[in-house]
Phi, psi and omega in degrees: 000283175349314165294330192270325167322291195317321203296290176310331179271338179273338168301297167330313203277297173327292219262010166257305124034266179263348167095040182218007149345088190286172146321113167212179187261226176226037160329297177135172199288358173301285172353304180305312175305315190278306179298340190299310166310289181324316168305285190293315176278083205254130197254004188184130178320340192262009174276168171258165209287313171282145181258135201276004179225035169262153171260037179231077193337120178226154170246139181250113181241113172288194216222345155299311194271354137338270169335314171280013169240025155090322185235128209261017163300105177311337203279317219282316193283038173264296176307347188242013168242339181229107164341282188272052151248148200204141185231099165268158186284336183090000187341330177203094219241320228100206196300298213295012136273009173270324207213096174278129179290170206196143163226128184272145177029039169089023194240146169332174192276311226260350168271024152246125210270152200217104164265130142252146196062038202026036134266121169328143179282134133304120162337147180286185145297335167309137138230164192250105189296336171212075189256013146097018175111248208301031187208002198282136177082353217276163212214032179230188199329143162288107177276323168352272216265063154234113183328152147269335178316324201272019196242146167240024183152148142266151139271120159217126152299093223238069156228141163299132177212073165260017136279344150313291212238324167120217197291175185087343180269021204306317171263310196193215186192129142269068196290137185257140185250095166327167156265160190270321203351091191300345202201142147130223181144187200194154180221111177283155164201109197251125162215141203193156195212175133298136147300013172267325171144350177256170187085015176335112184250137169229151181202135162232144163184164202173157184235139197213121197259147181221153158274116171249135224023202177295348191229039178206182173187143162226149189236115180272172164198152189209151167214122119317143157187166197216147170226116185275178205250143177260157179244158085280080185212159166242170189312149162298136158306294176309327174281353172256327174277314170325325185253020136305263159350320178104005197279155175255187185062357198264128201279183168208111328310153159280332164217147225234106145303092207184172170265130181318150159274125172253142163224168210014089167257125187234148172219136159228132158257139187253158177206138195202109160250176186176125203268140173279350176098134176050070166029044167220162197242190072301112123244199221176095179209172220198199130178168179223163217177128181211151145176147190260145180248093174237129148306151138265183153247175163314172161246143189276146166283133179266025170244311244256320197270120185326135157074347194216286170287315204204124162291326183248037157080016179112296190323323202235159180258165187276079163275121181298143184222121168281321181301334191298325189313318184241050161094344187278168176306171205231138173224029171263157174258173183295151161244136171288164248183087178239339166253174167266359175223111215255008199247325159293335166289152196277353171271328163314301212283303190303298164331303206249269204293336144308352176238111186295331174290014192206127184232165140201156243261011167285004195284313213279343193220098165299322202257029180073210188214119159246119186294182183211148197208110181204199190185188178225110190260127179249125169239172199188138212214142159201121166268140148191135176200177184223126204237148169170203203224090172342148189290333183270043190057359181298125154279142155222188163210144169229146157195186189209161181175139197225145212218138206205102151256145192210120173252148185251128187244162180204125175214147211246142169060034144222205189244143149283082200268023156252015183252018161091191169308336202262019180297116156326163192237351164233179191211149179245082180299349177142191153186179199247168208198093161292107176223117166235180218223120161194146192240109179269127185245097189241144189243184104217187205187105172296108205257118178319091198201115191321301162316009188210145129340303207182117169250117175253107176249125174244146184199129180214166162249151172210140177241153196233098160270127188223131175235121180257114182239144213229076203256128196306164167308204179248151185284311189315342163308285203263001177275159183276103170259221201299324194277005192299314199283007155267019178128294249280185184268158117343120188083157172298109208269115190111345153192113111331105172343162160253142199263166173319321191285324197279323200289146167162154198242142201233135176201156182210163197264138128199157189236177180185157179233128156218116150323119178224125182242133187246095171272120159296071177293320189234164167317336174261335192243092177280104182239160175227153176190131192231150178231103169229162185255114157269115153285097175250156195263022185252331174203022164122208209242125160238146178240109201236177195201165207194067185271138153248149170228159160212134158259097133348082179268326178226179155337300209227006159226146163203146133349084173220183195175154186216179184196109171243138158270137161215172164201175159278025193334122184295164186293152170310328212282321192277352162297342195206014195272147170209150182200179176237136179206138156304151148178160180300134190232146185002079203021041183235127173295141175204174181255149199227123185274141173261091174245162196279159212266027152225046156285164150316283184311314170295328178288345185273332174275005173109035264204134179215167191293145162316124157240168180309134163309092084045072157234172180224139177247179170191138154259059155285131185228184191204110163257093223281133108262115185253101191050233171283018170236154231226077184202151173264170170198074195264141166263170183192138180228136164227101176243133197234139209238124174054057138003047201306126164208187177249138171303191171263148174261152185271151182261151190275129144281165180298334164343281190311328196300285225297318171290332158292314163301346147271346184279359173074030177280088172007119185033064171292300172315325180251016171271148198267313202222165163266125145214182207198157190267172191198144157271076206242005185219174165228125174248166186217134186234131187226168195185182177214145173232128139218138193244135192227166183217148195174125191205115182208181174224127170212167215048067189045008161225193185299082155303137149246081186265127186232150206220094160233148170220170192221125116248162177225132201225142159235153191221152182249117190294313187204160199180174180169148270288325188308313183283273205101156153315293105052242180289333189317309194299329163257341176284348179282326202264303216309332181247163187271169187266349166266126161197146175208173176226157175225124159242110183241144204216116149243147175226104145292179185302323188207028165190133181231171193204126168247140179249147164206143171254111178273128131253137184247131179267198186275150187221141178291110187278096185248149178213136187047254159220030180303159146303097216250001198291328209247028188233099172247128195263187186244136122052130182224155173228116197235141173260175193211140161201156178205086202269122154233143190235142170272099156325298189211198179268359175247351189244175177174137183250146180218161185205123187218190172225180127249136177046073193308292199272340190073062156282110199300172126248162211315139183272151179297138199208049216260128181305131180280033111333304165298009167058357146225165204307117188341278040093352179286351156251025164076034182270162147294292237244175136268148168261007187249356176310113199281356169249009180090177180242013136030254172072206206309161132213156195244169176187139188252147162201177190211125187265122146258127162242146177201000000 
């Protein structure tokens, strides 16, 4: 029984849901059943991905072709099946190399809604502060640590439905569907390197379906994996003339542009049902997820870096004086800067290494530094409820479900320089702690009604709770110590601990009501229409709406098209977060206070309370069916209103210095600038999808050939000094406006093979924060391949690649008008490589199913 209940009733749900509730009569409920399946439930790779009897675009991904891309990333293998989903890496990012951000059409991470199982998803704890342009400030879900073992499929839905679902659906909705399976499993064991030699991946993971009693099942799932960290970089100039010089401690490279190392990374996910008897269910599914993340950072220059080596840019070294420290008149003199190796010089010699009362911090880091910036994500979920069907025909579902992301951060190999040489060198600045709460009550119900084929009514409630905790460092991230009134900086250098004042947990409320109507008017002609009312208890009430339609013109062509209101609410997190974080500013590393945008200092630069995003989309498509081929074709307009993003920074006056340091803000003397999140632009993002399918057989086996493209283009409508050019400049340019895939998938009796073609148009080629507008990078074409042979019916060997050929990406090129040297941070690569900078990687695994 059980299986077919569960299926069919999550299909309904799903499918009342997203507005995709196909035609049927009053036939009786096998009818029902079947069609419902048809839509939602795609059972086998060679069917196709878009459903031909939605008026929504939706993509269907099984859980073969999961499996099959080669990357044991969820982001990455998202990314290499739907065009417009597109992930950069992000190399020297923050937190947002802990948790990579991900964009649906072009749009921010968090403007997309993240379900399992048609439950909301909870945010990660990350927000990503240097989050690549379009992703700067953005807040959502980790999608990472969800397995493919643990899937029996995606959905994704590449329409607005916040009148569905509330905030966040602004691009789309992504569902991850557990597997159900009551009986087998399967066991993987994956290894895979880059062809450069690095990046070393080992993964295990597997899955087990069990019975509980007779009318139930739990489906376990599970994955491990450990990853080394990769470089693509060449030596710094300044890091080459130092160790030319003779200076010691200087890394080669000194700083490493490359993907973070991850270790134990673990996950299980559980999925648990059980049929209660009269079409009704329990279930009830969950998972815990760990894993440490180290980064690099920038690298300090040991002449050069503000607050720790030097205050003037270099001319001169920053000497610590112990006796001022401890109340006496201060008696080191200045050392001038005249080499390149400043420890040879005889006033450094006389000064410094001959005096105890006098330091500087070339004793304990001669070759300078590179911090390293990482953490421990812990995340954790647990949904349980019960769905089925009433005597008077009301489907209903209740559940509940609470949801916990928490990063403990960590950073290695810098300094406290005002606590002296004697600074510890590594550090625990705090950490952050997403928990959300949220309780669904939902009904429908197919209403008999003589003018209609067929009427479908939903009506539902939902309560939401969220919290952002905020737990301070260890005190040396953040104390001031003896030497701060001698220059040096505050904190842990590169994240500054969060101090006590800072730490406390910020939390809201909100509830919604919505209504959803499905109409069948004639066997051809399909309307929809959803209304929901949202409460929050931080800034009121927002209300969207939802029309859809689809027109039959023949069997096998039909019309379809949608017109929606959505919005966003900002995050607890992004309402109230304050931090200090390096990054480059008109090429000089600096320090930047990130504050909320009802700090005082942020309201004086013009900084106002957060509000909700605003959009309104439109949708036309079109659906084909030509013999065994298959395809869609939607235009989309997405215009989204008051923005959320983190600004641009503003530079301090003292004025402003003397008002942060009282409000207790960190190393003030060496932040360069403020910034904050703010509602400050307007986009408008349009686009085309088309997706094609075709399943025959040749060379005596199973062929599947699929064909999808994207373009996207955004343009920012209105905007202002806060947003910057700049960035403006990057929400336009940064992704390409082309990308598309070919994939072709075969299977004989004991080998199969997957071939996929990527294509990338041109992307605004950016590197650190130059003006990047007249820099394009160029148009790539990368393969995917996978060969597998079936031992027997329980073993299987696969031998693949990802970027097949080692396809580069565009090399830094920065115009020499701009006087500098390609290589001045030790880049390679652009960081905007929309297939990453990489380049090839292969991997061999080996499957048991039983």
């Amino acid at each position: 029984m059980s299986t077919k209940f569960k299926t069919t009733t999550l299909a309904l749900a799903v499918s009342v849901a997203l507005g995709t509730v196909s035609a049927h009569g009053a036939e009786g409920d096998k009818t029902k059943v079947e069609d419902v399946e048809k839509i939602v439930v795609v059972g086998s790779r060679g069917a196709p991905r878009s459903v031909n009897d939605s008026p929504v675009p939706i993509d269907l991904i099984g859980s073969e072709e999961l499996k099959r891309g080669g990357n044991t990333n969820m982001l990455e293998l998202l990314k290499g099946t739907v065009p417009s989903f597109n992930v950069h890496e992000n190399p020297i990012s923050d937190a947002a190399s802990l948790v990579k951000p991900a964009n649906l059409r072009g749009l921010s991470s968090d403007s997309t809604l993240i379900l399992v199982n048609g439950k909301r998803r909870h945010k990660a704890s990350v927000i990503a502060l240097l989050g690549g342009g379009i992703n700067d400030g953005a807040q959502g879900s980790d999608i990472s640590v969800i397995p493919s073992s643990a899937l029996k499929q995606v959905e994704i839905l590449r329409d607005g439905a916040a009148a569905q679902y509330g905030s966040d659906a602004i691009a789309g909705v992504m569902n991850f569907v557990l597997r159900d399976d009551a009986e087998g499993g399967s066991l993987t064991a994956r290894y895979g390197s880059y062809y450069e030699g690095d990046g070393d991946t080992m993964e295990v993971s597997g899955n087990v379906g069990m019975p509980l009693t007779k009318d139930g099942f739990v489906n376990l799932s599970f994955q491990y994996k450990n990853a080394d960290a990769t470089s693509r970089s060449v030596q710094r100039p300044d890091a080459a003339g130092f160790i030319a010089a003779g200076v010691s401690g200087v890394g080669d490279p000194a700083q490493i542009w490359g993907s973070p190392e991850v270790n134990d990374d673990i996950t299980i996910f559980a999925n648990v049902g059980l049929d209660l008897g009269n079409d009704n269910e329990a279930y009830m599914f969950g998972n815990f997820s760990e894993r440490d993340v180290r980064g690099g950072f920038y690298y300090r220059n040991p002449h050069t870096r503000g607050g720790v080596y030097s205050n003037d840019g270099g001319d001169s070294l920053l000497i610590g004086d112990v006796a001022q420290a401890g109340g006496a008149d201060r008696t080191c003199q200045p050392v001038a800067i005249t080499s390149n190796n400043v420890l040879t010089q005889d006033n450094y010699i006389d000064n410094v290494a001959n005096n105890d009362n006098c330091f500087a911090f070339n004793q304990i880091a001669p070759g300078g530094f590179t911090p390293n910036f990482g953490g421990n994500i812990v995340d954790t979920s647990i949904t349980m409820g019960t769905r089925g069907e009433l005597d008077n025909g009301v489907m209903y579902d209740v559940s509940g479900s609470v949801g916990m992301n928490e990063s403990s951060y960590v950073i290695y190999n810098t300094v406290n320089s005002s606590l002296g040489i004697d600074t510890p060198r590594d550090f625990n600045p705090g950490k952050h702690k997403q928990l959300e709460k949220t309780f669904n009550l939902d009904f429908s119900k197919d209403i008999d009604v003589d003018m209609f084929d067929s009427l479908m009514v939903a009506g539902g409630y939902e309560w939401h709770a969220e919290s952002f905790e905020v737990t301070a460092g260890n005190v040396e991230s953040y104390k001031a110590g003896p030497y701060t009134d001698q220059g040096f900086g505050i904190g842990s250098n590169g994240f500054p601990g969060f101090k006590p004042s800072a730490a406390g947990i910020f939390s809201r409320q909100n509830y919604a009501l919505y209504v959803d109507v499905e109409a069948q008017v004639t066997e051809d002609l399909l309307i929809g229409t959803a209304i929901r009312y949202e409460d929050y208890s931080s800034f009121g009430s927002d209300t969207n709406y939802k029309l859809t339609g689809q027109y039959k013109i023949t069997d096998d062509f039909s019309l379809r098209g949608s017109i929606s209101t959505g919005f966003r609410a900002p995050t607890v997190g992004q309402a109230n977060y304050s931090n200090v974080q390096t990054e480059l500013k008109d090429g000089n590393l600096v320090d930047t206070a990130l504050l909320p945008a009802t700090n005082p200092i942020a309201v004086q630069l013009g900084a106002q309370e957060l509000t909700p995003e605003q959009s309104f989309s439109h949708t036309l498509g079109a659906v084909w069916t030509i013999g065994d081929v298959f395809i869609t074709l939607d235009y989309y307009n997405i215009v989204v209103e008051d923005r959320v993003s983190k600004s641009d920074s503003y530079t301090l006056t003292d004025e402003d210095r003397d008002t942060l340091s009282a409000a207790g803000v960190p190393n003030v003397n060496s932040i360069n600038g403020v910034s904050f999140f703010t509602n400050d632009f307007d986009t408008t993002t349009t686009g085309i999808d088309l997706i094609s399918n075709y399943a025959t057989e040749v060379f005596d086996g199973d062929a599947t050939f699929s064909l999808a493209y994207n373009y996207n283009k955004t343009e920012v409508d209105s905007y202002s000094e806060v947003t910057g050019d700049f960035k403006v400049s990057r929400l336009e340019n940064d992704l390409p406006n082309h990308r598309a895939t070919a994939t072709w998938s075969q299977t004989w009796d004991q080998v199969s093979f997957l071939l996929r073609g990527n294509y990338y148009g041109e992307y605004q080629a950016v590197h650190i924060d130059y003006d990047a507008t007249a820099i394009t990078g160029d148009t790539a074409i990368t393969l995917d391949a996978e060969v597998s042979y079936f031992i027997n019916d329980s073993f299987t060997v696969s031998l693949g690649a990802q970027n097949l050929l080692d396809q580069q990406a565009t090399e830094i090129n920065i115009p020499a008008e701009q006087g500098i040297p390609n290589n001045n941070w030790g880049g390679k690569y652009y960081e905007t490589s929309p297939f990453g900078f990489n380049g090839g990687f292969y991997y061999v695994k080996a499957s048991y199913n039983f």
